[in-house]
Amino acid sequence: MPYSELDPRDDPGRVNPLIFFGGVSLAFIAGFVNAVSLGYFHVPISHMTGAVTRLSIDMASLNFSEFMNLSFIVCGFLSGAVISGIIIGVGNLKASVEYPIVLTIESAVLATSFFLFQSKAAFALFIVAFACGLQNAMASNYLGLIIRTTHMTGIVTDLGVLIGQALRHRRVKLWKIGLLLSILTGFFSGGLAGFSAFRRIDYYSIFIPALMCLVGAAGFYFFGVRKR
C-alpha cells in the first residue's frame, strides 16, 4: 500500500484537521495515563529525563527497590519505542495502516496493565511505560514540526522558540503555535481528567484511555487511510 502525505497541499499554512485532532487526543491520553500512574505508584512514566535522574540518585543512595521500579519505566518506554519504530519505520507522518495498528496495540497494552496494577505488580510500570514509548514514537515530523505527545519538554521548547521569533518580528506560522498550544492543553487536560477519574474509580480509569486508543485507531483508519 503506497504512503500518502497528510499535508494540506492546497494551503500549507493550515494544519491538517486529522493531525490537529489526533495530536491533541494523543496528548490527552498521555496526560491521563501519566496522572493515573502517578496516583497509583507516585512515579511519572511518560518522560525519561526525570526517570533517568531518579535512577542515578537511587543507585548513588543504594535504593535498589526504587532503582528497579525506575528501570522498569525506562526499559518499558524504550521497548515501546523500538516496537513502534519497527512497525511504522518512517520519519514523516503518513496516512498508512501502521498507525492504527500501533494504536490498537497501545489499547491492548493499557487494558492489560489493569490486571497487573490490581495485583500491585511493579512490572505494571514496564507495561504502562511501554504504551507511552509506543505512542511517543508514533509522533513524527509534520511540516517542520516534531510532534511529541507523551512529554511536554520539546513542545514547550518549540513553543517558546516560535514566540521568541514572533517577538523579534520574524515571520512565524501561527498554526504551528496553535497546534503546540493545543497539544500542551491536551496533556494538561488529560492529567486533570486522569487524576479525577483515579480518585473516583481507582485504576479502572485506565480503561478510558485504552478505549480512546481503540476509537482513535478506527478513526485514523477510516478518515486517514481508507479515505485516501
XYZ file of N, CA and C in Angstrom:
684
model
N 0.845 -1.206 0.000
C 0.000 0.000 0.000
C 0.874 1.247 0.000
N 0.767 2.124 -1.004
C 1.629 3.308 -1.059
C 1.288 4.292 0.040
N 2.340 4.997 0.498
C 2.136 6.030 1.509
C 1.615 7.292 0.843
N 0.837 8.049 1.571
C 0.399 9.364 1.092
C 0.573 10.364 2.218
N 1.095 11.529 1.882
C 1.371 12.543 2.884
C 0.074 13.089 3.473
N 0.116 13.347 4.764
C -1.010 14.006 5.420
C -0.740 15.507 5.443
N -0.456 16.086 4.307
C -0.154 17.507 4.203
C -1.294 18.240 3.507
N -1.662 19.417 3.985
C -2.697 20.218 3.330
C -2.126 20.884 2.091
N -2.155 20.219 0.935
C -1.478 20.708 -0.263
C -2.078 22.008 -0.793
N -3.365 22.194 -0.588
C -3.988 23.407 -1.106
C -3.635 24.631 -0.272
N -3.279 24.435 0.988
C -2.950 25.561 1.852
C -1.926 25.102 2.886
N -0.620 25.240 2.614
C 0.407 24.758 3.522
C 0.447 25.521 4.834
N -0.311 26.596 4.966
C -0.337 27.355 6.202
C -1.426 26.889 7.149
N -2.154 25.859 6.757
C -3.238 25.369 7.616
C -2.960 23.923 8.001
N -3.007 23.642 9.285
C -2.724 22.288 9.747
C -3.863 21.346 9.356
N -3.495 20.132 8.968
C -4.489 19.129 8.624
C -5.351 18.827 9.855
N -6.667 18.878 9.727
C -7.544 18.646 10.898
C -7.305 17.309 11.575
N -6.955 16.273 10.791
C -6.699 14.958 11.361
C -5.459 14.992 12.256
N -4.434 15.733 11.829
C -3.222 15.862 12.639
C -3.526 16.648 13.911
N -4.274 17.729 13.759
C -4.615 18.575 14.906
C -5.385 17.774 15.953
N -6.459 17.143 15.532
C -7.298 16.387 16.465
C -6.543 15.191 17.037
N -5.786 14.501 16.172
C -5.040 13.333 16.625
C -3.967 13.685 17.633
N -3.221 14.767 17.363
C -2.159 15.176 18.275
C -2.698 15.564 19.642
N -3.770 16.323 19.652
C -4.376 16.748 20.916
C -4.946 15.543 21.668
N -5.579 14.633 20.950
C -6.165 13.448 21.596
C -5.084 12.559 22.208
N -3.986 12.359 21.472
C -2.903 11.531 21.997
C -2.247 12.181 23.211
N -2.104 13.508 23.180
C -1.552 14.216 24.337
C -2.480 14.066 25.542
N -3.786 14.132 25.307
C -4.769 13.931 26.387
C -4.606 12.539 26.991
N -4.477 11.525 26.124
C -4.306 10.150 26.590
C -3.038 10.020 27.428
N -1.941 10.612 26.947
C -0.674 10.520 27.674
C -0.765 11.202 29.033
N -1.376 12.382 29.074
C -1.548 13.072 30.342
C -2.416 12.281 31.300
N -3.444 11.658 30.763
C -4.360 10.830 31.564
C -3.609 9.648 32.183
N -2.888 8.907 31.337
C -2.163 7.720 31.807
C -1.095 8.107 32.824
N -0.400 9.194 32.562
C 0.660 9.631 33.468
C 0.085 10.001 34.836
N -1.063 10.679 34.857
C -1.677 11.085 36.117
C -2.175 9.872 36.908
N -2.734 8.891 36.211
C -3.212 7.687 36.895
C -2.030 6.924 37.505
N -0.945 6.806 36.748
C 0.239 6.110 37.259
C 0.855 6.859 38.434
N 0.849 8.184 38.358
C 1.338 8.989 39.480
C 0.470 8.768 40.719
N -0.837 8.709 40.506
C -1.738 8.499 41.623
C -1.560 7.137 42.268
N -1.185 6.146 41.461
C -1.079 4.777 41.973
C 0.307 4.462 42.526
N 1.342 4.759 41.738
C 2.705 4.417 42.142
C 3.543 5.633 42.539
N 2.966 6.828 42.419
C 3.673 8.066 42.760
C 4.939 8.263 41.923
N 4.891 7.763 40.694
C 6.033 7.876 39.783
C 5.507 8.252 38.404
N 6.070 9.304 37.761
C 5.677 9.622 36.385
C 6.300 8.635 35.419
N 5.568 8.267 34.382
C 6.098 7.240 33.474
C 6.221 7.712 32.021
N 5.873 8.957 31.739
C 5.845 9.379 30.338
C 7.056 10.190 29.910
N 7.921 10.614 30.824
C 9.107 11.369 30.416
C 10.341 10.776 31.076
N 11.398 10.661 30.282
C 12.567 9.903 30.690
C 13.618 10.722 31.418
N 13.594 12.035 31.286
C 14.615 12.850 31.937
C 14.577 12.658 33.452
N 13.389 12.805 34.025
C 13.249 12.609 35.464
C 13.511 11.179 35.874
N 13.102 10.224 35.036
C 13.292 8.809 35.367
C 14.773 8.453 35.421
N 15.533 8.930 34.432
C 16.968 8.626 34.412
C 17.681 9.323 35.567
N 17.249 10.552 35.885
C 17.833 11.257 37.034
C 17.567 10.490 38.326
N 16.318 10.014 38.484
C 15.986 9.223 39.669
C 16.792 7.923 39.714
N 17.050 7.326 38.556
C 17.868 6.114 38.500
C 19.246 6.368 39.091
N 19.848 7.473 38.682
C 21.193 7.786 39.164
C 21.184 8.068 40.665
N 20.138 8.761 41.139
C 20.034 9.060 42.571
C 19.841 7.772 43.376
N 18.968 6.883 42.882
C 18.711 5.628 43.586
C 19.955 4.736 43.612
N 20.717 4.759 42.526
C 21.950 3.965 42.517
C 22.961 4.541 43.504
N 23.084 5.872 43.530
C 24.039 6.509 44.438
C 23.666 6.284 45.898
N 22.355 6.222 46.174
C 21.901 6.038 47.560
C 21.632 4.573 47.896
N 21.932 3.670 46.935
C 21.760 2.223 47.129
C 20.304 1.855 47.438
N 19.389 2.613 46.833
C 17.951 2.343 46.994
C 17.516 1.416 45.860
N 17.770 0.124 46.038
C 17.627 -0.803 44.921
C 16.167 -1.098 44.565
N 15.257 -1.011 45.522
C 13.850 -1.256 45.197
C 13.325 -0.175 44.259
N 13.614 1.088 44.564
C 13.205 2.171 43.680
C 13.964 2.128 42.367
N 15.228 1.702 42.433
C 16.029 1.575 41.218
C 15.375 0.594 40.250
N 14.851 -0.508 40.774
C 14.190 -1.491 39.916
C 12.915 -0.915 39.310
N 12.145 -0.178 40.107
C 10.923 0.433 39.576
C 11.233 1.378 38.427
N 12.250 2.217 38.618
C 12.620 3.164 37.566
C 13.214 2.454 36.355
N 13.900 1.352 36.605
C 14.444 0.563 35.487
C 13.311 0.000 34.631
N 12.236 -0.452 35.289
C 11.069 -0.937 34.553
C 10.525 0.166 33.638
N 10.472 1.388 34.149
C 9.921 2.507 33.379
C 10.791 2.811 32.162
N 12.099 2.961 32.374
C 12.998 3.308 31.278
C 13.027 2.196 30.229
N 13.152 0.952 30.681
C 13.206 -0.168 29.738
C 11.880 -0.343 28.998
N 10.774 -0.116 29.707
C 9.461 -0.231 29.068
C 9.267 0.826 27.992
N 9.622 2.071 28.312
C 9.476 3.159 27.343
C 10.336 2.888 26.109
N 11.583 2.459 26.346
C 12.491 2.152 25.234
C 11.944 1.016 24.377
N 11.437 -0.018 25.020
C 10.910 -1.162 24.274
C 9.705 -0.772 23.427
N 8.829 0.063 23.988
C 7.680 0.525 23.218
C 8.094 1.327 21.996
N 9.095 2.187 22.171
C 9.589 2.986 21.041
C 10.208 2.091 19.975
N 10.912 1.043 20.399
C 11.520 0.106 19.441
C 10.440 -0.573 18.603
N 9.406 -1.073 19.275
C 8.320 -1.760 18.556
C 7.621 -0.803 17.596
N 7.385 0.430 18.044
C 6.750 1.420 17.179
C 7.625 1.708 15.962
N 8.934 1.811 16.192
C 9.843 2.054 15.075
C 9.858 0.907 14.086
N 9.764 -0.328 14.580
C 9.728 -1.489 13.692
C 8.461 -1.476 12.838
N 7.329 -1.154 13.463
C 6.042 -1.210 12.750
C 5.885 -0.039 11.787
N 6.179 1.181 12.249
C 5.943 2.366 11.421
C 7.136 2.647 10.524
N 8.294 2.860 11.131
C 9.540 2.940 10.382
C 9.698 4.098 9.427
N 8.970 5.202 9.595
C 9.132 6.367 8.727
C 9.298 7.608 9.586
N 9.936 8.639 9.009
C 10.180 9.864 9.756
C 9.073 10.890 9.614
N 8.418 10.906 8.466
C 7.349 11.876 8.219
C 5.991 11.207 8.400
N 5.049 11.984 8.899
C 3.716 11.459 9.181
C 3.015 11.083 7.882
N 2.549 9.853 7.795
C 1.917 9.325 6.585
C 0.537 8.770 6.909
N -0.310 8.736 5.894
C -1.622 8.094 6.054
C -1.458 6.614 5.727
N -1.048 5.831 6.713
C -0.796 4.412 6.490
C -1.430 3.590 7.600
N -1.642 2.327 7.304
C -2.354 1.435 8.220
C -1.526 1.137 9.465
N -0.216 1.407 9.412
C 0.630 1.109 10.570
C 0.234 1.904 11.815
N -0.253 3.116 11.643
C -0.635 3.934 12.797
C -1.828 3.344 13.560
N -2.905 2.953 12.885
C -3.979 2.279 13.613
C -3.535 0.991 14.294
N -2.580 0.283 13.682
C -2.074 -0.939 14.302
C -1.399 -0.623 15.631
N -0.555 0.406 15.631
C 0.151 0.789 16.859
C -0.838 1.251 17.929
N -1.843 2.014 17.532
C -2.853 2.472 18.497
C -3.641 1.303 19.082
N -3.919 0.303 18.256
C -4.632 -0.877 18.743
C -3.778 -1.644 19.749
N -2.479 -1.754 19.461
C -1.566 -2.412 20.403
C -1.521 -1.631 21.714
N -1.455 -0.297 21.617
C -1.426 0.527 22.824
C -2.684 0.312 23.656
N -3.826 0.226 23.000
C -5.084 -0.013 23.704
C -5.037 -1.335 24.462
N -4.551 -2.382 23.795
C -4.471 -3.707 24.423
C -3.492 -3.700 25.597
N -2.373 -3.000 25.436
C -1.356 -2.940 26.499
C -1.918 -2.222 27.727
N -2.610 -1.101 27.515
C -3.189 -0.358 28.639
C -4.249 -1.187 29.361
N -5.063 -1.889 28.595
C -6.084 -2.739 29.220
C -5.434 -3.856 30.027
N -4.344 -4.428 29.503
C -3.631 -5.488 30.213
C -3.024 -4.980 31.514
N -2.577 -3.727 31.503
C -1.928 -3.171 32.698
C -2.870 -3.147 33.896
N -4.169 -3.098 33.636
C -5.146 -3.074 34.731
C -4.967 -4.271 35.663
N -4.791 -5.447 35.071
C -4.686 -6.662 35.873
C -3.383 -6.705 36.659
N -2.325 -6.122 36.110
C -1.056 -6.056 36.829
C -1.137 -5.065 37.983
N -1.813 -3.943 37.756
C -1.964 -2.968 38.822
C -2.858 -3.504 39.933
N -3.839 -4.318 39.556
C -4.698 -4.926 40.575
C -3.887 -5.778 41.546
N -2.888 -6.469 41.013
C -2.044 -7.318 41.858
C -0.860 -6.554 42.430
N -0.821 -5.240 42.159
C 0.245 -4.364 42.651
C 1.624 -4.822 42.196
N 1.683 -5.424 41.008
C 2.964 -5.886 40.467
C 3.737 -4.696 39.905
N 5.012 -4.594 40.290
C 5.838 -3.480 39.809
C 6.016 -3.540 38.300
N 5.862 -4.739 37.706
C 6.013 -4.876 36.261
C 4.959 -4.074 35.513
N 3.888 -3.684 36.213
C 2.879 -2.817 35.596
C 3.512 -1.525 35.100
N 4.534 -1.046 35.799
C 5.224 0.170 35.365
C 5.854 -0.030 33.989
N 6.422 -1.218 33.763
C 7.005 -1.531 32.453
C 5.935 -1.477 31.370
N 4.776 -2.076 31.665
C 3.705 -2.166 30.674
C 3.170 -0.776 30.308
N 2.917 0.060 31.318
C 2.370 1.385 31.042
C 3.414 2.259 30.344
N 4.682 2.163 30.774
C 5.744 2.916 30.107
C 5.915 2.438 28.669
N 5.719 1.136 28.447
C 5.769 0.577 27.089
C 4.727 1.259 26.210
N 3.512 1.419 26.746
C 2.445 2.074 25.984
C 2.818 3.517 25.646
N 3.437 4.212 26.597
C 3.830 5.601 26.350
C 4.943 5.687 25.312
N 5.929 4.787 25.405
C 7.000 4.776 24.413
C 6.481 4.448 23.029
N 5.544 3.520 22.982
C 4.904 3.134 21.723
C 4.226 4.351 21.091
N 3.489 5.093 21.913
C 2.763 6.257 21.408
C 3.706 7.388 21.015
N 4.685 7.667 21.855
C 5.562 8.803 21.588
C 6.362 8.606 20.308
N 6.743 7.364 20.021
C 7.496 7.088 18.810
C 6.641 7.183 17.556
N 5.312 7.148 17.722
C 4.422 7.366 16.582
C 4.546 8.788 16.059
N 4.759 9.724 16.980
C 4.792 11.143 16.621
C 5.997 11.393 15.737
N 5.775 12.126 14.676
C 6.814 12.299 13.676
C 6.897 13.744 13.230
N 7.669 13.942 12.161
C 7.831 15.276 11.599
C 6.617 15.649 10.757
N 6.060 16.820 11.013
C 4.929 17.299 10.222
C 5.167 18.749 9.844
N 5.495 18.990 8.570
C 5.746 20.343 8.060
C 6.737 21.107 8.943
N 7.833 20.428 9.307
C 8.882 21.091 10.075
C 8.698 21.057 11.575
N 7.586 20.496 12.045
C 7.354 20.387 13.498
C 7.578 18.951 13.942
N 8.304 18.783 15.052
C 8.407 17.470 15.668
C 7.298 17.360 16.711
N 6.350 16.478 16.462
C 5.183 16.361 17.342
C 5.414 15.233 18.336
N 5.497 15.586 19.616
C 5.608 14.603 20.685
C 4.383 14.735 21.578
N 3.907 13.611 22.083
C 2.630 13.668 22.802
C 2.687 13.134 24.231
N 3.797 12.509 24.644
C 3.817 11.914 25.983
C 4.590 12.742 27.002
N 5.364 13.720 26.559
C 6.034 14.626 27.491
C 6.142 15.986 26.805
N 6.159 17.023 27.595
C 5.965 18.356 27.060
C 7.239 19.195 26.945
N 8.401 18.634 27.246
C 9.639 19.414 27.183
C 9.865 19.981 25.786
N 9.800 19.116 24.779
C 10.017 19.568 23.413
C 8.928 20.516 22.939
N 7.694 20.234 23.342
C 6.570 21.084 22.948
C 6.741 22.495 23.506
N 7.063 22.579 24.805
C 7.241 23.891 25.440
C 8.445 24.607 24.849
N 9.523 23.867 24.551
C 10.713 24.468 23.942
C 10.390 25.055 22.575
N 9.746 24.257 21.722
C 9.407 24.741 20.377
C 8.444 25.913 20.437
N 7.502 25.844 21.376
C 6.552 26.935 21.538
C 7.283 28.213 21.943
N 8.218 28.106 22.875
C 8.988 29.261 23.299
C 9.814 29.850 22.173
N 10.418 28.984 21.350
C 11.215 29.451 20.206
C 10.347 30.231 19.226
N 9.176 29.678 18.917
C 8.274 30.351 17.976
C 7.797 31.697 18.511
N 7.455 31.739 19.801
C 7.017 33.009 20.403
C 8.164 34.013 20.392
N 9.371 33.534 20.703
C 10.532 34.413 20.674
C 10.787 34.970 19.290
N 10.648 34.132 18.268
C 10.821 34.599 16.884
C 9.761 35.631 16.524
N 8.532 35.401 16.990
C 7.454 36.357 16.713
C 7.737 37.698 17.381
N 8.277 37.657 18.611
C 8.595 38.903 19.313
C 9.718 39.677 18.635
N 10.551 38.968 17.891
C 11.605 39.632 17.120
C 11.115 40.032 15.722
N 9.794 39.933 15.543
C 9.139 40.344 14.288
C 9.583 39.486 13.105
N 9.919 38.233 13.409
C 10.192 37.297 12.333
C 8.890 36.625 11.918
N 8.866 36.163 10.693
C 7.641 35.551 10.183
C 7.452 34.166 10.822
N 6.331 33.984 11.499
C 6.026 32.726 12.176
C 4.656 32.249 11.718
N 4.564 30.952 11.434
C 3.271 30.385 11.048
C 2.421 30.179 12.296
N 1.332 30.903 12.369
C 0.502 30.886 13.573
C -0.112 29.518 13.835
N -0.322 28.717 12.787
C -0.917 27.403 13.010
C 0.020 26.519 13.833
N 1.333 26.745 13.711
C 2.278 25.961 14.497
C 2.141 26.286 15.985
N 2.030 27.573 16.295
C 1.833 27.979 17.691
C 0.516 27.410 18.209
N -0.524 27.478 17.375
C -1.832 26.958 17.777
C -1.798 25.461 18.030
N -1.093 24.724 17.183
C -1.015 23.270 17.348
C -0.258 22.917 18.620
N 0.882 23.572 18.857
C 1.675 23.283 20.048
C 0.917 23.637 21.325
N 0.250 24.790 21.312
C -0.559 25.178 22.473
C -1.675 24.181 22.726
N -2.277 23.695 21.670
C -3.375 22.741 21.807
C -2.887 21.415 22.369
N -1.707 20.955 21.921
C -1.145 19.711 22.445
C -0.811 19.867 23.927
N -0.233 21.019 24.284
C 0.084 21.289 25.689
C -1.188 21.303 26.539
N -2.223 21.944 26.019
C -3.505 21.989 26.724
C -4.121 20.598 26.825
N -3.973 19.807 25.761
C -4.493 18.442 25.770
C -3.837 17.591 26.844
N -2.510 17.719 26.982
C -1.791 16.953 28.002
C -2.233 17.378 29.400
N -2.345 18.695 29.607
C -2.787 19.211 30.906
C -4.200 18.724 31.233
N -5.087 18.806 30.250
C -6.468 18.368 30.463
C -6.534 16.873 30.743
N -5.687 16.102 30.053
C -5.645 14.668 30.294
C -5.208 14.349 31.711
N -4.209 15.086 32.208
C -3.770 14.887 33.582
C -4.862 15.220 34.579
N -5.565 16.297 34.308
C -6.666 16.707 35.182
C -7.760 15.646 35.202
N -8.137 15.180 34.003
C -9.187 14.165 33.907
C -8.721 12.833 34.486
N -7.460 12.493 34.242
C -6.934 11.216 34.719
C -6.914 11.119 36.221
N -6.429 12.156 36.886
C -6.357 12.093 38.345
C -7.751 12.156 38.964
N -8.647 12.931 38.337
C -10.025 12.991 38.833
C -10.689 11.625 38.721
N -10.469 10.952 37.584
C -11.046 9.615 37.396
C -10.429 8.619 38.369
N -9.112 8.732 38.594
C -8.438 7.818 39.514
C -9.000 7.944 40.925
N -9.293 9.153 41.351
C -9.825 9.365 42.701
C -11.210 8.756 42.856
N -11.929 8.611 41.751
C -13.291 8.106 41.825
C -13.382 6.597 41.586
N -12.654 6.107 40.602
C -12.805 4.687 40.232
C -11.485 3.935 40.261
N -10.477 4.525 40.896
C -9.181 3.876 41.078
C -8.614 3.485 39.698
N -7.918 2.354 39.641
C -7.227 2.035 38.383
C -8.174 1.521 37.298
N -9.453 1.386 37.579
C -10.408 1.093 36.498
C -10.378 2.227 35.469
N -9.913 3.386 35.889
C -9.837 4.545 34.990
C -8.914 4.313 33.797
N -8.015 3.319 33.880
C -7.087 3.074 32.777
C -7.828 2.569 31.540
N -9.048 2.057 31.732
C -9.816 1.604 30.575
C -10.296 2.778 29.711
N -10.327 3.972 30.277
C -10.755 5.144 29.495
C -9.755 5.457 28.384
N -8.444 5.637 28.683
C -7.504 5.864 27.587
C -7.358 4.654 26.673
N -7.550 3.437 27.219
C -7.489 2.242 26.366
C -8.590 2.291 25.308
N -9.785 2.695 25.727
C -10.898 2.819 24.787
C -10.658 3.962 23.795
N -10.082 5.059 24.284
C -9.781 6.182 23.394
C -8.788 5.791 22.304
N -7.801 4.971 22.657
C -6.832 4.491 21.658
C -7.526 3.648 20.592
N -8.461 2.826 21.034
C -9.183 1.960 20.093
C -10.047 2.797 19.155
N -10.726 3.785 19.702
C -11.541 4.687 18.876
C -10.645 5.476 17.937
N -9.486 5.929 18.450
C -8.544 6.672 17.614
C -8.017 5.830 16.468
N -7.757 4.555 16.720
C -7.281 3.660 15.663
C -8.326 3.527 14.556
N -9.583 3.358 14.961
C -10.665 3.244 13.973
C -10.835 4.542 13.198
N -10.759 5.676 13.919
C -10.914 6.966 13.260
C -9.805 7.246 12.267
N -8.562 6.952 12.651
C -7.435 7.188 11.748
C -7.548 6.298 10.509
N -8.008 5.066 10.725
C -8.115 4.161 9.587
C -9.178 4.628 8.598
N -10.358 4.977 9.096
C -11.451 5.324 8.204
C -11.319 6.713 7.599
N -10.778 7.680 8.385
C -10.691 9.050 7.878
C -9.306 9.407 7.346
N -8.284 8.614 7.698
C -6.947 8.906 7.220
C -6.466 7.936 6.153
N -6.685 6.641 6.359
C -6.137 5.630 5.458
C -7.127 5.297 4.342
N -8.340 4.865 4.700
C -9.303 4.449 3.673
C -9.734 5.606 2.784
N -9.843 6.772 3.402
C -10.294 7.940 2.633
C -9.316 8.276 1.515
N -8.024 7.956 1.741
C -7.022 8.257 0.742
C -6.733 7.084 -0.165
